[in-house]
């Protein structure tokens, strides 16, 4: 039952393909009539075959109807040898005297050739592919690259730096044993940690209340952020980054210079106060009269103070 269904399906597919090609000898015919015409020997079958052969082999004598209906076996064998039908039993295949399965296979192959020949726009692409294949064959060693059992996808300069050494079984076994021992150590550490630290069980009610509280807090925070963004855009943004800095009048540079000089004078006065404190400390030392160098330092320091005071008074 399955074989008959498959054969019926192939027959219907063959008929639909013939009708799609637009064979002029099968127009306005029912499917049952087309099956009888194509799969039964006779002049109608010979005309259909001649039309199919003429679609992809225009330079052969097969496009003459008298060739397909000829009774001379030698003529048929000579003509059909040009398309690969070289055996004597192939004449019976052309005439339609073979089994139904052989007829279906022959006609399906013939239709494949006709459909392939009808796509003439792919000829430039085919020629380009052939030229590319010729270039590859001329530039590469076919015995070492094309027909090699192992394929190297990387260039030679990159593959040279990669470690392509095949690892032995003993090395794999030792590596696996090392990994197993490390895994056992980690499992023992995990077990000891679980024994030392007791984690409380999850309380669903507490977790639910925490989630609700967090949800409310996040909602409040989102509302506060929204209010701040609105207040910033309405009240603060016009005053930030868009206003020109104020221009100072003639009194501004004078005040700025006065403040700068006052800072310098304050620093100098603080330094003089420190010098005076140091000088008083030196004068109060009991060993002042014993070392002449101290008198010299005191005189030098007093001279520096006398020179600085007039300068400050001029400022």
XYZ file of C-alpha atoms in Angstrom:
315
model
C 0.000 0.000 0.000
C 2.827 2.380 0.869
C 4.665 1.586 -2.395
C 1.582 2.311 -4.471
C 1.012 5.608 -2.648
C 4.615 6.624 -3.249
C 4.366 5.679 -6.915
C 1.124 7.646 -7.267
C 2.737 10.666 -5.623
C 5.713 10.526 -8.004
C 3.376 10.224 -10.972
C 1.347 13.260 -9.918
C 4.554 15.242 -9.305
C 5.826 14.310 -12.768
C 2.594 15.393 -14.439
C 2.525 18.714 -12.562
C 6.109 19.447 -13.620
C 5.286 18.691 -17.253
C 2.267 20.955 -17.141
C 4.336 23.720 -15.513
C 6.836 23.596 -18.393
C 3.981 24.250 -20.836
C 4.328 21.265 -23.119
C 2.175 22.035 -26.205
C 1.223 18.372 -26.696
C -0.382 18.085 -23.246
C -2.605 21.155 -23.251
C -6.280 20.760 -22.410
C -5.750 17.162 -21.306
C -6.879 15.558 -18.092
C -4.314 14.036 -15.739
C -5.363 10.476 -16.488
C -4.913 11.091 -20.214
C -1.519 12.731 -19.627
C -0.345 9.729 -17.600
C -1.416 7.340 -20.365
C 0.290 9.469 -23.039
C 3.593 9.900 -21.208
C 4.013 6.407 -19.763
C 2.746 4.406 -22.770
C 4.771 3.808 -25.927
C 3.529 5.445 -29.048
C 3.783 8.489 -31.274
C 2.385 10.877 -28.616
C 5.068 9.836 -26.143
C 7.750 10.295 -28.837
C 6.554 13.854 -29.495
C 6.708 14.725 -25.773
C 10.243 13.297 -25.489
C 11.352 15.142 -28.634
C 10.026 18.399 -27.195
C 11.864 17.808 -23.897
C 15.134 16.933 -25.630
C 14.805 20.016 -27.802
C 14.616 22.210 -24.667
C 18.224 21.544 -23.589
C 19.942 19.836 -26.577
C 19.146 21.825 -29.699
C 22.121 20.546 -31.707
C 21.198 16.868 -31.493
C 19.057 14.938 -33.983
C 16.729 14.034 -31.103
C 14.622 17.083 -31.774
C 13.185 15.351 -34.847
C 10.128 13.312 -34.122
C 11.149 10.627 -36.600
C 14.178 9.853 -34.459
C 12.163 8.843 -31.386
C 9.643 6.784 -33.376
C 12.256 5.090 -35.529
C 12.144 1.289 -35.570
C 15.850 0.895 -36.319
C 17.684 -0.088 -33.102
C 21.071 0.986 -34.489
C 19.808 4.508 -35.241
C 18.248 4.833 -31.800
C 21.398 3.581 -30.068
C 23.615 5.975 -32.048
C 21.432 8.985 -31.334
C 20.808 8.372 -27.641
C 24.455 7.556 -26.929
C 25.170 11.289 -27.116
C 23.213 11.807 -23.871
C 24.704 8.863 -21.991
C 22.193 6.147 -22.952
C 24.778 3.800 -24.398
C 23.323 0.403 -23.522
C 21.021 -1.520 -25.788
C 18.335 -1.818 -23.110
C 18.175 1.985 -23.023
C 16.335 1.866 -26.339
C 13.489 0.121 -24.535
C 13.613 2.880 -21.928
C 13.141 5.528 -24.631
C 10.395 3.587 -26.366
C 8.523 3.023 -23.077
C 8.810 -0.759 -22.913
C 10.296 -0.890 -19.383
C 8.700 -0.945 -15.943
C 6.736 1.988 -14.586
C 9.369 2.792 -11.940
C 12.155 2.971 -14.534
C 9.989 5.209 -16.696
C 9.357 7.554 -13.763
C 13.060 7.735 -12.882
C 14.009 8.443 -16.493
C 11.410 11.172 -16.944
C 12.302 12.798 -13.596
C 15.975 12.969 -14.602
C 15.023 14.375 -17.995
C 12.859 17.059 -16.378
C 15.732 17.983 -14.045
C 17.945 18.568 -17.085
C 15.283 20.644 -18.813
C 14.672 22.818 -15.736
C 18.411 23.321 -15.243
C 18.913 24.304 -18.882
C 16.086 26.846 -18.710
C 17.996 28.966 -16.154
C 20.396 30.565 -18.631
C 20.924 33.641 -16.469
C 23.185 31.592 -14.177
C 25.709 30.922 -16.952
C 27.969 33.949 -16.121
C 28.030 32.903 -12.488
C 28.934 29.362 -13.517
C 31.761 30.621 -15.721
C 33.080 32.806 -12.888
C 33.000 29.874 -10.476
C 34.857 27.709 -12.973
C 37.544 30.358 -13.448
C 37.883 30.694 -9.686
C 38.288 26.927 -9.358
C 40.925 26.964 -12.129
C 42.829 29.721 -10.307
C 42.768 27.771 -7.062
C 43.968 24.619 -8.770
C 46.798 26.531 -10.449
C 47.967 28.251 -7.251
C 47.562 25.385 -4.754
C 48.887 21.876 -4.519
C 45.856 19.660 -4.858
C 47.490 16.603 -3.363
C 48.412 18.366 -0.098
C 45.553 20.831 0.452
C 42.399 19.948 -1.451
C 42.476 16.192 -0.893
C 44.069 16.291 2.558
C 42.368 14.213 5.251
C 42.801 16.936 7.907
C 41.707 20.511 7.302
C 43.573 23.473 8.803
C 41.284 26.486 9.090
C 43.972 28.867 10.391
C 46.806 30.475 8.406
C 50.284 29.098 8.860
C 51.602 32.102 10.828
C 48.763 31.796 13.376
C 48.627 28.026 13.552
C 52.377 27.907 14.204
C 51.894 29.621 17.576
C 49.072 27.348 18.681
C 49.710 24.191 20.614
C 48.382 21.426 18.399
C 49.939 18.607 20.407
C 47.602 15.686 21.028
C 47.290 14.989 24.742
C 47.871 11.400 25.779
C 45.428 9.387 27.821
C 47.722 9.283 30.851
C 47.913 13.072 30.959
C 44.158 13.349 30.731
C 43.773 10.783 33.504
C 46.194 12.606 35.819
C 44.469 15.932 35.132
C 41.081 14.391 35.891
C 42.383 12.911 39.156
C 43.783 16.307 40.161
C 40.444 17.970 39.457
C 38.619 15.291 41.447
C 40.886 15.815 44.464
C 40.376 19.585 44.275
C 36.633 19.077 44.080
C 36.674 16.837 47.154
C 38.660 19.463 49.087
C 36.185 22.167 48.133
C 33.283 19.960 49.145
C 34.844 19.309 52.567
C 35.435 23.052 53.046
C 31.842 23.764 52.123
C 30.603 21.119 54.556
C 32.701 22.581 57.385
C 31.432 26.095 56.643
C 27.853 24.864 56.722
C 28.506 23.159 60.059
C 30.135 26.237 61.635
C 27.646 28.835 60.422
C 23.986 28.165 60.934
C 21.756 30.200 58.702
C 18.277 31.020 59.856
C 15.407 29.705 57.883
C 13.594 32.147 55.665
C 10.489 33.535 57.315
C 7.949 34.122 54.602
C 5.864 36.559 56.645
C 8.867 38.706 57.589
C 10.144 38.639 54.016
C 6.716 39.658 52.728
C 6.512 42.597 55.149
C 10.057 43.691 54.265
C 9.235 43.598 50.582
C 6.126 45.695 51.154
C 8.054 48.229 53.252
C 10.794 48.423 50.648
C 8.212 48.890 47.905
C 6.597 51.790 49.772
C 9.998 53.371 50.477
C 11.072 53.091 46.863
C 7.776 54.580 45.722
C 8.237 57.522 48.096
C 11.811 57.975 46.893
C 10.690 57.924 43.275
C 8.078 60.582 44.049
C 10.687 62.742 45.788
C 13.047 62.434 42.835
C 10.241 63.397 40.468
C 9.337 66.445 42.565
C 12.981 67.504 42.773
C 13.415 67.204 39.000
C 10.348 69.353 38.430
C 11.469 71.962 40.989
C 14.958 72.031 39.502
C 13.700 72.521 35.954
C 11.256 75.268 36.986
C 13.132 77.192 39.698
C 16.865 76.397 39.613
C 17.745 75.634 36.003
C 17.101 79.230 34.759
C 19.698 80.438 37.284
C 22.313 77.746 36.622
C 24.566 77.827 33.601
C 22.413 80.220 31.569
C 23.016 83.626 33.240
C 25.917 85.889 32.393
C 28.313 86.664 35.274
C 27.854 90.178 36.736
C 30.160 92.909 35.454
C 32.158 94.802 38.107
C 32.274 98.619 38.217
C 35.426 100.761 38.631
C 35.356 100.153 42.380
C 35.535 96.378 41.983
C 39.173 96.028 40.828
C 40.251 98.523 43.507
C 38.562 96.503 46.261
C 40.068 93.311 44.892
C 43.583 94.829 44.882
C 43.080 96.185 48.430
C 42.014 92.785 49.683
C 45.040 91.143 48.049
C 47.452 93.665 49.630
C 45.787 93.253 53.016
C 46.334 89.509 52.827
C 50.034 90.054 52.090
C 50.377 92.589 54.950
C 48.662 90.197 57.348
C 51.099 87.448 56.426
C 54.088 89.827 56.896
C 52.810 91.032 60.289
C 52.364 87.452 61.450
C 55.923 86.685 60.366
C 57.229 89.770 62.216
C 55.379 88.729 65.346
C 57.011 85.320 65.170
C 60.430 86.987 64.699
C 59.817 89.247 67.710
C 58.868 86.284 69.841
C 62.002 84.456 68.733
C 64.150 87.540 69.486
C 62.702 87.900 72.975
C 63.378 84.245 73.601
C 66.993 84.644 72.576
C 67.439 87.695 74.833
C 66.028 85.869 77.826
C 68.436 82.951 77.528
C 70.899 82.816 80.535
C 73.837 81.818 78.309
C 73.478 84.884 76.094
C 76.599 86.605 77.473
C 78.763 83.484 77.098
C 78.467 83.116 73.284
C 79.410 86.065 71.030
C 77.677 84.389 68.095
C 74.324 84.947 69.751
C 74.987 88.697 69.863
C 75.835 88.606 66.158
C 72.607 86.771 65.327
C 70.608 89.215 67.432
C 72.097 92.178 65.608
C 71.402 90.638 62.186
C 67.804 89.883 63.113
C 67.290 93.429 64.409
C 68.655 94.841 61.151
C 66.170 92.730 59.140
C 63.290 94.012 61.243
C 64.438 97.608 60.814
C 64.532 97.119 57.014
C 61.075 95.538 56.774
C 59.184 98.081 58.891
C 59.743 101.076 56.511
C 58.609 98.951 53.557
C 55.374 98.092 55.341
C 54.749 101.711 56.208
C 55.010 102.727 52.523
C 52.412 100.128 51.537
